Amino acid sequence: MSTIHDSFCRFCHAGCAIKVTVENGRAVKVIGNKDNPIYHGYTCAKGRALPEQHAHPERLLHSQKRGADGRHHPIASSQAMDEIAAKISQIVERHGPRSVALYTGTFSLPYPAATPLAHAWLGSLGSPMLFTSATIDQPGKMVAPALHGTWQGGARDFDTADVWMFVGANPTISKSIGIPCMNPGKHLHDAVARGIQLIVIDPRRSELARVAAIHLQPKPGEDPTILAGMLRIILDEGLGDRAFLAENARGHEALRRAIETFTPEYVERRADVRPSDLLRAARLFASSKNGGANAGTGPNMAPRGALTEYLLLALKTVCGHYKRAGERISNPNVFQPRARAKAQPSNPTPGWGFGEKIRVRNLSNTASGLPTAALADEILLPGDGQVRVLISVGGNPMAAWPDQRKTYEAMKALELNITLDIKMSATAKVADYVIAPKLSLEVPSITLPTESLTPYAMGYPAPYGQYTPAIVDPPQGSDLVEEWEFFYGLAQRMKLPLSLAAAYEWGPDVADPIRTEIDLAKKPTTDDVLEILAKGSRIPLSEVKRHPEGKIFDDPTAIVEPRDPSCTARLELADATMLGELAEIAREPIERDAAYPFRLVSRRLPDVHNSAGRDIAKLVRKYNYNPAFMNPSDLENLGLVRGDVVEITSDHDTILGVVEPEAEIRRGVVSMPHCFGDLPTQENELKIRELGSNTGRLSSVDRDFDPYTGIPRMSAIPVQVARHN
Ligand SMILES: Nc1nc2c(c(=O)[nH]1)N[C@H]1C(S)=C(S)[C@@H](COP(=O)(O)OP(=O)(O)OC[C@H]3O[C@@H](n4cnc5c(=O)[nH]c(N)nc54)[C@H](O)[C@@H]3O)O[C@H]1N2
Ligand SMILES: Nc1nc2c(c(=O)[nH]1)N[C@H]1C(S)=C(S)[C@@H](COP(=O)(O)OP(=O)(O)OC[C@H]3O[C@@H](n4cnc5c(=O)[nH]c(N)nc54)[C@H](O)[C@@H]3O)O[C@H]1N2
Ligand code: SF4
Ligand SMILES: [Mo]
């Protein structure tokens, strides 16, 4: 007997609406729901592989404990929680709560209850050591708006804009950054058909660059120079929205002086962008007020990512690319409180330097959270406050953290290393306990996390919401706990009260969230927890549940309000630190890395999600490793052909790579996907065509890093490339 159920996919953040065919209690087929008003039937190969993922022969059906023999053995989940709670209590008694750190990675996102419960538990324990993947992703996205201030009216909508600029983002592949992540190919197609003019800055002629009006294909890592050059042209030519600028910003004279050096000729020498192309790009960007711009992981992982984000905000402010009073708020929220917007600025707030201090490199908490790139040091550095316990939730530090060898040392040095993962990931292999969780189709969920992606400019284009019940039971004979249940279990055993704030983890704007004390005597259901998270939401959860296929809950009255007459706030164009970085660039020698003639850049493959999906055969038919994509002329010069193995050497480490010609890549660039490889052992190194290699090994966390957020250089890394014999 087969039945068909509505649900949504959680293999990535896009949450595509799906129809799942269930036979004998197992999901056997996933397709998109073509009647869905947001996704229009879209799914990708990963979503269609949910049945294989759920039934994967290597999926963990029981939690694992590492024995004295160094190997992992199954353990009952309640027993694992008993032991872990007891061990953490002992360690906290001896060393204080700061010795316990939490890291939430990519796959904590699909489980809306996971992060709030984990945070509540950590807070109740009294530890401030909360880390996420955001600070090894695009920390500048949070830090730059803090330094610049924000426009409360919100950004323009891609779907109605005249002009848009993308700096090192590739949204049709990544479902991220700049275009609504729900079926981004359709949004892009419609926008191009409507006549949108795109400016794309990317050293690779990416899928997006192919439809751009202007594609600048610069030397990687030079985005601050290019954007400063564009600003200089716009200010010099008196383009942009001068009335908006005069009313809402300050510091534009100081900014103008700071970018004096960045003439089109200087930009050309440094970034290899033709002056005529730069002029065209600047004029196009300023030609309409109805535009926008976003940067992706490329420039955010290159040096000075926060400055790139800051200059993009400056460009938007100078051109007035913001919503004004009376315009519609495209997504007034579903699961969060009703969004409000006002046509006025907010003053800057601190970007870093508050909250918990990190014991190395003078780092601290930031607007993007504690710097994850420093967590390995916090584990390795003896002394007061040393981190001895790490709990990773849906993340894979061994694959994802920069400086993989240091991460490996840190993982081994922990007194207690716990990860919640569906498989024996590289991190799980060095963990003391691996907690086996239920998988997406086995748990109820709501689209609250996807709704919260607005700061990453990829959220819903309309107030869409969906609830899904669990569609299938976990596999027979398994013993699986949901991520939130693990933290609830620890709290119960450690007698730590849990207080949950509605939507708080997801909606940054909630000033005074509704709080609920979780009953530690009577365990709530997942639905109960979702109900708590949705308290105060614009649409009650019960109403969303009435529409299992998902629905747009429209509100035509949601419009941007006029400015308060008393508003005196200003957007800051001349933040001292950011102008200082511009001065630093101007002082740098232009030819800096003669010894390392190539630059290695980040890039994503369509069918895997960071380190997830690599074990699913049908997703890695094309590449089951991460090729080193290079321009064919570079390969010819080096005497290399497709499939040759090269040594890629930075000033920090060497990895192997299998070369693959790709004419779309600029010469002098190696484009290589991340999160491949396994533990950094010699044996693994040689399995290059099965495992790939870990580009994170090339980054040093303590030599070339952003001094505020701690993110090291993870893209535009100077490297040498030589044949491996
Ligand atoms: N060199 C380099 N490094 C990078 C990047 C880069 O471009 N270059 N990118 C960075 C970025 S943007 C990010 S976000 C980070 C990602 O950093 P992480 O989030 O730490 O890494 P992922 O590989 O996404 O971790 C996914 C883990 O979750 C597990 N998993 C999959 N599904 C589930 C599930 O349903 N439940 C649970 N509990 N676990 C599940 C997978 O098996 C895998 O082990 O990496 C960063 N690192
Ligand atoms: N299929 C798939 N989707 C994913 C992921 C995945 O692994 N697979 N990962 C998810 C995650 S965690 C994230 S954070 C998002 C990221 O989403 P995106 O930021 O859109 O990621 P990419 O597709 O890697 O696009 C980055 C682009 O930057 C370019 N680039 C590299 N270095 C530079 C530089 O110095 N300057 C400029 N201007 N460009 C540069 C690269 O050539 C590439 O085209 O994607 C998410 N979506
Ligand atoms: S785009 Fe993301 S949410 Fe949609 S089907 Fe693919 S993996 Fe699933
Ligand atoms: Mo990311």
Coordinates of C-alpha atoms in Angstrom, one line a residue, residues 20 69 112 235 259 277 304 342 450 453 456 458 467 563 589 664 670:
V20 CA 6.5 12.0 -0.3
D69 CA 39.8 -0.1 22.3
P112 CA 13.7 24.4 14.7
L235 CA 30.6 60.1 -5.7
I259 CA 38.9 56.2 -1.4
D277 CA 34.1 48.0 -17.3
R304 CA 38.6 41.8 4.7
K342 CA 9.9 52.3 9.0
T450 CA 13.8 29.4 6.4
L453 CA 17.1 33.9 6.5
Y456 CA 21.2 36.6 4.1
M458 CA 17.4 34.7 0.5
Y467 CA 4.0 22.8 8.9
R563 CA 9.8 58.1 9.6
P589 CA 52.4 46.6 -2.2
E664 CA 35.1 29.5 -17.1
V670 CA 42.2 27.2 -8.5

